Every structure is written in structure tokens, then in C-alpha cells.
Amino acid sequence: MTMTILLATSLFLFKDISQILISAIREKADISVYFKTAAQEEDILNIQGELSKIPEVKDVEYVSKEKALEDFIQRHKDNQVLMGSLEEVGGNPFLAALNVRAFEASQYQAVVNFLDATLEPVYQNLIEKVDYYQRKPVIERIFALTSGAGKVGISLSIVLAIVAILVAFNTIRLAILNQAEEIKIQRLVGASNWFIRGPFLVQGAISGIISTLISLLIFALICWFLGPKIEFLFSGLNVWKFFTGNFFTIILIQLSTGILLGAISSSIAIRKYLKV
Amino acid sequence: MIKFQEVTKIFPTNSPNGYPTTALDNISFEIKPKEFVSIVGRSGAGKTTLLRLLMAEEKPTRGQVFIDGLDIHKIKPGKLPAVRRRIGAVFQDYKLLPSKTAYENVAYVMEVIGADDLEIARDVPEVIEIVGLTERTNNFPVELSGGEKQRLSIARALIHRPEVILADEPTGNLDPYNTSDIIRLLLKIHELGTTVVLSTHNKEIINKLGKRVITLENGKIIRDEEEGRFIL
């Protein structure tokens, strides 16, 4: 049961962590539309206007040929080899581009569809290439990873919940069989159903509460130990701060999971073995 | 007060030979309030089944069992405890809780029916005195003799002032001295106004009692006499 509660809490934590990761990746993930050298700035700005109208698009940034060259020099001014090659090529080899950013990783397809189909042919001819296709696998993998991890977490907690219910169920079953004689006597002297069943339900709930306390302790220790290490890996993500900040939510999640599991398993055992 | 109406009880698979066993076969009789009725018969004649039907521990295959006009096998399960509280049961094997003292065994019944601590402290010593176990109040069942255990189980059956006492072979494990003790106790309870249903195969007791006797054989009533005798 402790395992299940731990996993349920981890799912809660995972949701938050993946949110941070996804937003970080999203900041970086965009698609760039490069235009042919012949394309006029006026046309490109028109296309920018068109793209901004798509509901999925967050913003569109125009990078002119000159700006691209400037950025490149700025970034690589210390790299002799690259600077040398740039001189070798001569002039400005960069293309004007529009950097399109969508709200979600899955929405880039809509942008590509717009460029391929909806955009007027005159404008389509100005486009040299769209680098979405190079980035597509990366974007899709990130997307699959985050939703996949969530799915694995949920199915694992369902499996563990079933295991926890079975274990608690067996404990209560043994308790019922152990007290068979006493239960029989209770029945004969006219004990009400809830007088007989109540203690077993409470027993299930108490085992849930004990599991909660154990898993709370384990979870706190894990967060405390791993907090600095995870913060080192992903800046801005401190699990210990997250734990203390969401302490009551976590306790609530753990307690409700624990008590629910305990109560469910004991009520199944009572139904099966306690014929009143 | 108690009425069996054409009651048949067949155990479908419980018999060792694999054939259904007819424990009771179309039985009808009535017990009036404050009556003392003995049910006699050989082992396997159906005495225990009859008492178990009366406690609603078993359901009849056919027929009805009434207590004060209420068919106890038709009522909702939630109402059953209330019916059982009107009955006190005494068993051949006592059915005492081994981990509780004599006092606690009796007090336990009062807790079950929701009596408060004051009532328990007032009634339990009184009942223990009626059955003559005051000296043994704090002893565990294992420290009591057979006769004492049975007196304790009678105390337990009496504590909630039931209208009916069902005694299923209460003297089966006892010597003659203890047997007459228990019967004297049951007679005393009866005199105080409680209906007593006693099942036994002790010939001497029945012949001495001079009360109503219902004789069972192979699940059928073969004799039902006021001031009956043990004839098999």
C-alpha cells in the first residue's frame, strides 16, 4: 500500500516536473520558414501577418538576412574556422526567415499544413524550405515521452493499487477468519451488522493511515536527498521546495489514497467472508 | 408466541453420502408465552436444526417460522439482530470467549446491544449472582469447571432479559450433579416469566420435569404432550 501511495504522490510530482520540462522545451521548439533570396521583405511581412492569424500560433518573429548574419557573427566571433569560412563564401549567405512558435508541440503540424495548402501559391513559391521536417522527430519524441511517461505512471499505480487491495484484503480476511467464533457469538446475541463490520472497516482505514505516514516519510527523505541534485540537472526545479510548498496537498493525496485503498479492500473482504 | 408452520429443512450437500438430508419434515407446532417446552429425540432427529431455524441461523426449505406473528425468515437482514435480542441461547459447548473473564463474557453481550457502562456495572454482577458465580467473576473460562462454564453461558443468555431462552443440550457435557443444577436454574428462569425451549436427550430430566414434551424422530414430530415423558 505504501508503494501505491508513493507512486500516486510521484505522479503528482511528475505532473509538475514534466510541466516545467515541457514549457522549457516549448520555449526552444519552434519552426523556421526560410525564404528565397529573391523574396521581398514586404511579402515576408505579409506572410508573417497571415501566420499570426492562425489560432494555434503564439508568435511569429521575422529575422532578416542582415539580422541572421549579425546573430551568426555575434555567436561565433571567437570561432576562427567559422569566421574564416564566412569570409571565404563572401557576402551574406543567410536567408531571411520567420520563426513560428505554437502554443503546444502538437500544433506545429497545423502551421505546416497552412504553409503547404492554405497559403497563396505566389507566397508558397517564395519559401525555400521549412525546417519543421528536420525537427519533427524531436518534437514528436518529446511529446510522446511526456504523455507516455504519464500513461506508464497511471497504469503502474493501477497495478500497484490492485496489489495493495489484495494484500489488505488478505489481512482483513485472516482477521475475520481468526475471529470467526467471536463473530458468531456476536451474531447470536443480536449484534447489529455495523457493530460487527465496523471494527474491520476501521482496521482497513488504519492500515491505510499507517501506510500514508510511512510513504510521507520516504517521500520527504527522497525529496530532501534528491532536491539539490535534480536542481543541478534542471535549473529552476527544486523538488524539496516543491514538497514543502505543496505539503498539505501531498498529505491530502496520500491520506485519501491510503484510506480509500484500506476501506475498499476491507469492505470487499467483509462482503465475501462476513455473512451477518 | 413461537409458531412453526409446515416447516421442512433439507440440507442439499452437507450429508456424507452425497444425498440430500431431510432434517425436519413438515413440522407444525406452537409455543405459548411463558411455556417450558422440552424437545427430545435421538441425535440427528432434528432438535438442533429446529433451534437454529428459531435463531434464524438457517433458512427453512419450505414453511414459515413466526415469533409473535413475525415471519423471521422474511424480514430484512438489518432487522434480524433485533429479533435475536429477544432470544437468549445456551449451547452444549458453551461458546464462551476464551480471552475474556466471566464478567467480561457477560458484559460483552450488553456492549453488543449498546448498553451504557452504568447499566453494565449494575446488571452483570446481579446476573452472575443469580447463576452462583460471584466467586468466579474474574476467572477465565479455562479456569472454570464444565458446570460453571454452563452457568456462565446461562448468565450470558439472561443478561439482556430475553423473552425466550433456547437451550441446546445444555447438560450434554455435564455430570448428574451439575445437570440438575442447570435444570434448576432453567426452571427458576422460567418461573420469573421467560419462555424456555430445552432440547435434550436426558431421559431422567424430562421425566422429572413434568412439562410439555415434543418428541422428534427422523425430522418428524411423533408426540407432543403436556406433562410428557421421555418415550423413544
Coordinates of C-alpha atoms in Angstrom, one line a residue:
Chain A
M1 CA 0.0 0.0 0.0
T2 CA 2.9 2.3 0.8
M3 CA 4.2 1.7 -2.7
T4 CA 0.9 2.7 -4.2
I5 CA 0.7 5.9 -2.2
L6 CA 4.3 6.7 -3.1
L7 CA 3.6 6.2 -6.7
A8 CA 0.4 8.3 -6.6
T9 CA 2.4 11.1 -5.0
S10 CA 5.2 10.7 -7.5
L11 CA 2.6 11.1 -10.3
F12 CA 1.5 14.4 -8.8
L13 CA 5.2 15.5 -8.6
F14 CA 5.8 14.1 -12.1
K15 CA 3.0 16.2 -13.5
D16 CA 4.6 19.3 -12.2
I17 CA 8.1 18.4 -13.3
S18 CA 7.0 17.5 -16.7
Q19 CA 5.1 20.8 -16.9
I20 CA 8.3 22.6 -16.2
L21 CA 10.3 20.5 -18.7
I22 CA 7.7 20.8 -21.4
S23 CA 7.5 24.6 -21.1
A24 CA 11.3 24.7 -21.2
I25 CA 11.3 22.6 -24.4
R26 CA 8.5 24.5 -25.9
E27 CA 10.4 27.7 -25.4
K28 CA 13.1 26.2 -27.6
A29 CA 11.0 24.2 -30.0
D30 CA 9.8 26.3 -33.0
I31 CA 9.8 26.0 -36.7
S32 CA 11.7 28.3 -39.1
V33 CA 10.4 29.1 -42.5
Y34 CA 13.3 30.2 -44.8
F35 CA 12.7 32.4 -47.8
K36 CA 14.4 32.5 -51.2
T37 CA 16.9 35.3 -51.8
A38 CA 14.6 36.9 -54.2
A39 CA 11.8 37.3 -51.7
Q40 CA 10.8 40.9 -50.8
E41 CA 10.7 41.9 -47.2
E42 CA 7.2 43.2 -47.8
D43 CA 5.9 39.8 -48.9
I44 CA 7.6 38.1 -46.0
L45 CA 5.9 40.6 -43.6
N46 CA 2.6 39.8 -45.3
I47 CA 3.1 36.1 -44.7
Q48 CA 4.0 36.9 -41.1
G49 CA 0.7 38.6 -40.8
E50 CA -1.1 35.6 -42.3
L51 CA 0.7 33.2 -39.9
S52 CA -0.2 35.3 -36.9
K53 CA -3.9 34.8 -37.7
I54 CA -3.7 31.0 -37.1
P55 CA -5.2 30.4 -33.7
E56 CA -2.5 27.8 -32.8
V57 CA 0.3 30.2 -33.3
K58 CA 1.7 32.0 -30.3
D59 CA 4.0 34.4 -32.1
V60 CA 6.0 34.9 -35.3
E61 CA 9.4 36.5 -35.4
Y62 CA 10.9 38.0 -38.5
V63 CA 14.6 37.5 -38.9
S64 CA 16.0 39.4 -41.9
K65 CA 19.1 38.4 -43.9
E66 CA 21.1 41.1 -42.1
K67 CA 19.9 40.2 -38.7
A68 CA 20.7 36.5 -39.3
L69 CA 24.3 37.4 -40.4
E70 CA 24.7 39.7 -37.3
D71 CA 23.4 37.0 -35.0
F72 CA 25.8 34.4 -36.5
I73 CA 28.8 36.7 -36.2
Q74 CA 27.8 37.6 -32.7
R75 CA 27.5 34.0 -31.7
H76 CA 30.7 32.7 -33.4
K77 CA 33.0 35.7 -33.3
D78 CA 35.6 33.7 -31.3
N79 CA 35.5 30.7 -33.7
Q80 CA 38.3 31.3 -36.2
V81 CA 37.3 28.4 -38.5
L82 CA 33.7 29.6 -38.9
M83 CA 34.6 33.2 -39.4
G84 CA 37.2 32.1 -42.0
S85 CA 34.6 30.1 -43.9
L86 CA 32.2 33.0 -43.8
E87 CA 34.8 35.3 -45.4
E88 CA 35.5 32.5 -47.9
V89 CA 31.9 32.4 -49.0
G90 CA 31.7 36.2 -49.3
G91 CA 28.7 38.4 -49.0
N92 CA 25.7 37.3 -46.9
P93 CA 24.8 33.6 -47.3
F94 CA 21.9 33.7 -44.9
L95 CA 18.3 33.6 -45.8
A96 CA 15.5 35.7 -44.3
A97 CA 13.3 33.6 -42.1
L98 CA 10.2 33.6 -39.9
N99 CA 10.4 31.8 -36.6
V100 CA 7.0 30.4 -35.7
R101 CA 6.2 29.4 -32.2
A102 CA 2.9 27.5 -31.4
F103 CA 1.2 27.0 -28.0
E104 CA 1.8 23.3 -28.0
A105 CA 4.2 20.9 -29.6
S106 CA 1.4 19.0 -31.3
Q107 CA 0.2 22.2 -33.1
Y108 CA 3.2 22.6 -35.4
Q109 CA 1.6 20.3 -37.9
A110 CA -1.2 22.9 -38.3
V111 CA 1.3 25.5 -39.1
V112 CA 3.0 23.3 -41.7
N113 CA -0.4 22.4 -43.2
F114 CA -1.2 26.1 -43.5
L115 CA 2.1 26.7 -45.3
D116 CA 1.6 23.8 -47.6
A117 CA -2.1 24.2 -48.5
T118 CA -3.8 27.4 -47.4
L119 CA -1.1 29.9 -48.3
E120 CA -1.5 31.6 -51.7
P121 CA 0.8 29.9 -54.4
V122 CA 2.5 33.2 -55.0
Y123 CA 3.8 33.3 -51.5
Q124 CA 4.4 29.5 -51.4
N125 CA 6.9 29.9 -54.2
L126 CA 8.9 32.3 -52.1
I127 CA 9.6 29.7 -49.4
E128 CA 13.0 28.0 -49.8
K129 CA 12.5 25.4 -47.0
V130 CA 10.6 24.7 -43.7
D131 CA 12.8 23.1 -41.1
Y132 CA 9.9 21.5 -39.3
Y133 CA 10.6 18.3 -41.0
Q134 CA 14.1 18.1 -39.6
R135 CA 12.8 18.9 -36.1
K136 CA 9.6 16.9 -36.4
P137 CA 11.1 13.6 -34.9
V138 CA 12.5 15.5 -31.9
I139 CA 9.3 17.4 -31.2
E140 CA 7.2 14.2 -31.6
R141 CA 9.6 12.2 -29.4
I142 CA 9.3 14.8 -26.6
F143 CA 5.6 14.8 -26.9
A144 CA 5.4 11.0 -26.9
L145 CA 7.8 10.8 -23.9
T146 CA 5.8 13.2 -21.7
S147 CA 2.4 11.6 -22.5
G148 CA 3.9 8.1 -22.4
A149 CA 5.5 8.6 -19.0
G150 CA 2.2 9.8 -17.7
K151 CA 0.4 6.7 -19.1
V152 CA 3.1 4.3 -17.6
G153 CA 2.7 6.1 -14.2
I154 CA -1.0 5.8 -14.2
S155 CA -1.1 2.1 -15.3
L156 CA 1.7 1.3 -12.8
S157 CA -0.3 2.9 -10.0
I158 CA -3.4 1.0 -11.0
V159 CA -1.5 -2.3 -10.9
L160 CA 0.0 -1.4 -7.5
A161 CA -3.4 -0.3 -6.2
I162 CA -4.8 -3.7 -7.1
V163 CA -1.8 -5.4 -5.4
A164 CA -2.3 -3.2 -2.3
I165 CA -6.0 -4.0 -2.2
L166 CA -5.3 -7.7 -2.5
V167 CA -2.8 -7.6 0.4
A168 CA -5.0 -5.5 2.7
F169 CA -7.9 -7.8 1.6
N170 CA -6.0 -10.8 2.7
T171 CA -5.1 -9.2 6.1
I172 CA -8.7 -8.4 6.8
R173 CA -9.8 -11.9 5.6
L174 CA -7.3 -13.5 8.1
A175 CA -8.6 -11.2 10.9
I176 CA -12.2 -12.2 10.1
L177 CA -11.4 -16.0 10.0
N178 CA -9.4 -15.6 13.2
Q179 CA -12.3 -14.1 15.0
A180 CA -14.9 -16.4 13.5
E181 CA -16.0 -17.7 16.9
E182 CA -16.4 -14.2 18.3
I183 CA -18.3 -13.0 15.3
K184 CA -20.6 -16.0 15.6
I185 CA -21.3 -15.2 19.2
Q186 CA -21.8 -11.5 18.4
R187 CA -24.4 -12.6 15.8
L188 CA -26.2 -14.9 18.3
V189 CA -26.6 -12.2 20.9
G190 CA -28.0 -9.8 18.3
A191 CA -25.2 -7.5 17.5
S192 CA -26.1 -5.2 14.7
N193 CA -24.3 -5.6 11.3
W194 CA -22.3 -2.4 11.8
F195 CA -21.2 -3.4 15.3
I196 CA -19.6 -6.5 13.7
R197 CA -18.4 -4.9 10.5
G198 CA -17.3 -1.6 11.9
P199 CA -14.0 -2.7 13.5
F200 CA -12.8 -4.4 10.3
L201 CA -13.5 -1.3 8.2
V202 CA -11.7 0.8 10.8
Q203 CA -8.8 -1.7 10.7
G204 CA -8.6 -1.3 6.9
A205 CA -8.6 2.5 7.2
I206 CA -6.0 2.5 10.0
S207 CA -3.6 0.4 7.9
G208 CA -4.1 3.0 5.1
I209 CA -3.2 5.8 7.5
I210 CA -0.1 3.9 8.7
S211 CA 1.0 3.4 5.1
T212 CA 0.4 7.1 4.5
L213 CA 2.7 8.0 7.3
I214 CA 5.4 5.6 6.1
S215 CA 5.2 6.9 2.5
L216 CA 5.1 10.5 3.6
L217 CA 8.4 9.9 5.4
I218 CA 10.0 8.1 2.5
F219 CA 8.9 10.7 0.1
A220 CA 10.2 13.5 2.3
L221 CA 13.6 11.8 2.5
I222 CA 13.7 11.3 -1.2
C223 CA 12.9 14.9 -2.0
W224 CA 15.4 16.1 0.6
F225 CA 18.2 14.0 -0.8
L226 CA 17.5 14.4 -4.5
G227 CA 16.4 18.0 -4.4
P228 CA 19.8 19.6 -4.9
K229 CA 20.8 17.0 -7.5
I230 CA 17.7 17.5 -9.6
E231 CA 18.0 21.3 -9.3
F232 CA 21.6 20.9 -10.7
L233 CA 20.2 18.9 -13.7
F234 CA 17.2 21.1 -14.5
S235 CA 17.6 24.6 -13.2
G236 CA 14.5 26.1 -11.6
L237 CA 13.2 22.7 -10.4
N238 CA 13.7 22.1 -6.7
V239 CA 11.7 19.1 -5.5
W240 CA 12.3 19.7 -1.8
K241 CA 10.8 23.2 -2.2
F242 CA 8.0 21.7 -4.2
F243 CA 7.4 19.2 -1.4
T244 CA 7.3 21.8 1.4
G245 CA 5.3 24.2 -0.8
N246 CA 2.6 21.5 -1.5
F247 CA 2.8 19.7 1.8
F248 CA -0.9 19.8 2.5
T249 CA -1.9 18.8 -1.0
I250 CA 0.6 15.9 -0.8
I251 CA -0.8 14.8 2.6
L252 CA -4.3 15.0 1.3
I253 CA -3.4 12.9 -1.8
Q254 CA -1.6 10.3 0.3
L255 CA -4.3 10.1 3.1
S256 CA -7.2 9.8 0.6
T257 CA -5.3 7.2 -1.4
G258 CA -4.4 5.2 1.8
I259 CA -7.8 5.4 3.4
L260 CA -9.6 4.7 0.2
L261 CA -7.5 1.6 -0.6
G262 CA -7.9 0.3 3.0
A263 CA -11.6 0.8 3.1
I264 CA -12.2 -0.7 -0.3
S265 CA -10.2 -3.8 0.5
S266 CA -11.8 -4.4 3.9
S267 CA -15.3 -3.8 2.5
I268 CA -14.6 -6.4 -0.2
A269 CA -13.3 -8.9 2.5
I270 CA -16.3 -8.1 4.7
R271 CA -18.7 -8.7 1.9
K272 CA -17.1 -12.0 1.0
Y273 CA -16.4 -13.5 4.4
L274 CA -18.6 -11.8 6.9
K275 CA -22.2 -13.0 6.3
V276 CA -24.2 -11.4 9.0
Chain B
M1 CA -45.6 -16.8 20.7
I2 CA -43.5 -19.1 18.6
K3 CA -45.1 -20.9 15.7
F4 CA -43.6 -23.4 13.2
Q5 CA -45.9 -23.8 10.2
E6 CA -45.3 -26.8 7.9
V7 CA -41.5 -26.4 8.2
T8 CA -39.3 -28.6 6.1
K9 CA -35.5 -28.3 6.2
I10 CA -33.4 -30.2 3.6
F11 CA -29.6 -30.0 3.6
P12 CA -28.7 -30.5 -0.1
T13 CA -25.0 -31.3 0.0
N14 CA -24.0 -31.5 3.7
S15 CA -24.7 -35.2 4.1
P16 CA -21.7 -37.5 3.9
N17 CA -23.3 -39.9 1.5
G18 CA -23.9 -37.1 -1.0
Y19 CA -27.7 -37.4 -0.9
P20 CA -29.8 -34.6 0.5
T21 CA -30.7 -35.0 4.2
T22 CA -34.1 -34.1 5.4
A23 CA -33.5 -32.7 8.9
L24 CA -37.1 -31.5 9.5
D25 CA -40.1 -32.9 7.6
N26 CA -43.3 -30.8 7.5
I27 CA -43.3 -29.8 11.2
S28 CA -46.0 -27.6 12.8
F29 CA -46.4 -26.6 16.4
E30 CA -46.9 -23.6 18.6
I31 CA -45.3 -22.5 21.9
K32 CA -47.3 -20.1 24.1
P33 CA -45.7 -17.3 26.1
K34 CA -44.1 -18.4 29.4
E35 CA -44.2 -22.0 28.4
F36 CA -41.5 -24.5 29.3
V37 CA -41.1 -26.9 26.3
S38 CA -38.6 -29.8 26.0
I39 CA -37.7 -31.1 22.6
V40 CA -36.4 -34.7 22.8
G41 CA -35.2 -37.1 20.3
R42 CA -32.1 -39.2 19.2
S43 CA -29.0 -37.5 17.9
G44 CA -29.8 -36.4 14.3
A45 CA -33.6 -36.3 15.0
G46 CA -33.6 -32.6 14.1
K47 CA -33.5 -30.9 17.5
T48 CA -30.6 -28.6 16.8
T49 CA -31.9 -27.7 13.3
L50 CA -35.2 -26.7 14.9
L51 CA -33.4 -24.4 17.3
R52 CA -31.2 -23.0 14.6
L53 CA -34.2 -22.2 12.5
L54 CA -35.6 -20.4 15.5
M55 CA -32.4 -18.3 15.8
A56 CA -32.6 -17.6 12.0
E57 CA -29.2 -19.2 11.6
E58 CA -30.7 -21.4 8.9
K59 CA -33.5 -20.8 6.5
P60 CA -36.2 -23.4 6.1
T61 CA -36.5 -25.1 2.7
R62 CA -40.3 -24.8 3.0
G63 CA -42.7 -23.4 5.6
Q64 CA -42.5 -20.5 8.0
V65 CA -41.3 -19.7 11.5
F66 CA -43.1 -17.0 13.4
I67 CA -42.2 -15.1 16.6
D68 CA -45.2 -13.0 17.7
G69 CA -46.7 -13.2 14.2
L70 CA -43.5 -12.1 12.5
D71 CA -42.0 -14.5 9.9
I72 CA -38.4 -14.3 11.0
H73 CA -37.1 -15.6 7.6
K74 CA -38.9 -13.0 5.6
I75 CA -37.6 -9.9 7.5
K76 CA -34.8 -7.8 6.2
P77 CA -31.3 -8.8 7.3
G78 CA -30.9 -5.4 9.1
K79 CA -33.9 -6.3 11.3
L80 CA -32.6 -9.7 12.3
P81 CA -30.4 -8.5 15.3
A82 CA -33.5 -7.0 16.9
V83 CA -35.2 -10.5 16.7
R84 CA -32.2 -12.2 18.1
R85 CA -32.0 -9.9 21.0
R86 CA -35.4 -11.3 22.1
I87 CA -33.8 -14.7 22.4
G88 CA -31.1 -16.0 24.7
A89 CA -29.2 -19.1 23.6
V90 CA -27.3 -21.7 25.7
F91 CA -25.2 -24.3 23.9
Q92 CA -23.7 -27.7 24.8
D93 CA -20.2 -26.4 24.1
Y94 CA -20.9 -23.1 26.0
K95 CA -19.4 -20.8 23.2
L96 CA -17.7 -18.6 25.7
L97 CA -15.0 -16.2 24.6
P98 CA -11.7 -17.7 26.0
S99 CA -9.9 -14.4 26.1
K100 CA -12.5 -12.7 28.3
T101 CA -13.2 -13.2 32.1
A102 CA -16.5 -14.4 33.3
Y103 CA -17.6 -10.8 34.0
E104 CA -16.4 -9.7 30.5
N105 CA -18.1 -12.5 28.8
V106 CA -21.4 -11.4 30.2
A107 CA -20.7 -7.7 29.9
Y108 CA -19.8 -8.2 26.3
V109 CA -23.4 -9.0 25.3
M110 CA -24.5 -5.8 26.9
E111 CA -21.9 -3.9 24.9
V112 CA -23.1 -5.5 21.7
I113 CA -26.6 -4.4 22.2
G114 CA -25.4 -0.9 23.1
A115 CA -26.0 -0.7 26.8
D116 CA -24.1 2.0 28.7
D117 CA -21.4 1.4 31.3
L118 CA -23.7 2.2 34.2
E119 CA -26.2 -0.5 33.1
I120 CA -23.4 -3.0 32.6
A121 CA -21.9 -2.3 36.1
R122 CA -25.4 -2.7 37.6
D123 CA -26.7 -5.8 35.8
V124 CA -23.7 -8.0 35.3
P125 CA -22.9 -8.7 38.9
E126 CA -26.6 -9.3 39.6
V127 CA -26.9 -12.0 36.9
I128 CA -23.6 -13.6 37.9
E129 CA -25.0 -13.9 41.4
I130 CA -28.2 -15.5 40.1
V131 CA -26.2 -18.3 38.5
G132 CA -24.0 -18.5 41.6
L133 CA -20.6 -17.5 40.1
T134 CA -19.8 -14.4 42.2
E135 CA -16.6 -16.0 43.4
R136 CA -15.6 -16.7 39.9
T137 CA -16.2 -13.2 38.4
N138 CA -12.6 -12.6 37.4
N139 CA -11.8 -16.1 36.2
F140 CA -11.3 -17.0 32.6
P141 CA -13.4 -19.8 31.0
V142 CA -10.4 -22.2 31.1
E143 CA -10.3 -21.9 34.9
L144 CA -13.9 -22.9 35.3
S145 CA -15.4 -26.4 35.5
G146 CA -17.9 -27.6 33.0
G147 CA -20.9 -26.9 35.2
E148 CA -19.5 -23.4 36.0
K149 CA -19.0 -22.7 32.3
Q150 CA -22.6 -23.7 31.5
R151 CA -23.9 -21.5 34.3
L152 CA -21.8 -18.6 32.9
S153 CA -23.3 -19.2 29.5
I154 CA -26.8 -19.1 31.0
A155 CA -25.8 -15.8 32.7
R156 CA -24.8 -14.5 29.3
A157 CA -28.1 -15.7 27.7
L158 CA -30.0 -14.0 30.6
I159 CA -28.3 -10.6 30.8
H160 CA -30.3 -8.8 28.1
R161 CA -33.6 -10.1 29.6
P162 CA -34.7 -12.1 26.6
E163 CA -38.3 -13.3 26.2
V164 CA -37.2 -16.8 25.1
I165 CA -34.2 -18.9 26.3
L166 CA -33.2 -21.6 23.8
A167 CA -31.0 -24.3 25.5
D168 CA -29.5 -26.7 23.0
E169 CA -28.4 -29.8 25.1
P170 CA -27.1 -27.6 27.9
T171 CA -26.3 -30.6 30.1
G172 CA -24.7 -32.8 27.4
N173 CA -21.2 -32.4 28.8
L174 CA -22.1 -32.3 32.5
D175 CA -22.2 -34.8 35.3
P176 CA -25.6 -35.6 37.0
Y177 CA -24.9 -33.1 39.9
N178 CA -24.2 -30.2 37.6
T179 CA -27.0 -31.3 35.3
S180 CA -29.7 -30.9 38.0
D181 CA -28.1 -27.6 38.9
I182 CA -28.5 -26.3 35.4
I183 CA -32.1 -27.6 35.1
R184 CA -32.9 -26.0 38.4
L185 CA -31.6 -22.7 37.0
L186 CA -33.7 -23.0 33.8
L187 CA -36.8 -23.7 35.9
K188 CA -36.0 -20.6 38.0
I189 CA -35.7 -18.5 34.9
H190 CA -39.0 -19.9 33.6
E191 CA -40.7 -19.1 36.9
L192 CA -39.5 -15.5 36.5
G193 CA -41.6 -15.4 33.3
T194 CA -39.3 -16.4 30.5
T195 CA -40.3 -18.9 27.8
V196 CA -37.8 -21.8 27.8
V197 CA -37.2 -24.2 24.9
L198 CA -34.9 -27.0 26.1
S199 CA -33.5 -29.6 23.7
T200 CA -32.1 -32.7 25.4
H201 CA -31.8 -36.5 25.2
N202 CA -31.6 -36.9 29.0
K203 CA -34.4 -39.2 30.0
E204 CA -34.2 -38.5 33.7
I205 CA -34.5 -34.8 33.4
I206 CA -37.6 -35.0 31.2
N207 CA -39.4 -37.5 33.4
K208 CA -38.7 -35.3 36.5
L209 CA -39.8 -32.1 34.9
G210 CA -43.4 -32.9 34.2
K211 CA -43.6 -30.2 31.5
R212 CA -44.6 -30.2 27.8
V213 CA -42.5 -32.6 25.7
I214 CA -42.2 -32.6 21.9
T215 CA -40.7 -35.8 20.6
L216 CA -38.9 -35.8 17.2
E217 CA -37.9 -38.8 15.2
N218 CA -36.3 -38.6 11.7
G219 CA -37.3 -34.9 11.4
K220 CA -41.0 -35.6 12.3
I221 CA -43.0 -34.8 15.4
I222 CA -44.2 -38.2 16.7
R223 CA -45.5 -37.0 20.0
D224 CA -46.5 -33.6 21.6
E225 CA -47.8 -34.0 25.2
E226 CA -48.5 -31.7 28.1
E227 CA -46.7 -33.2 31.1
G228 CA -45.0 -35.6 28.7
R229 CA -42.5 -38.3 29.4
F230 CA -39.4 -39.5 27.6
I231 CA -40.5 -42.3 25.4
L232 CA -38.4 -43.3 22.3

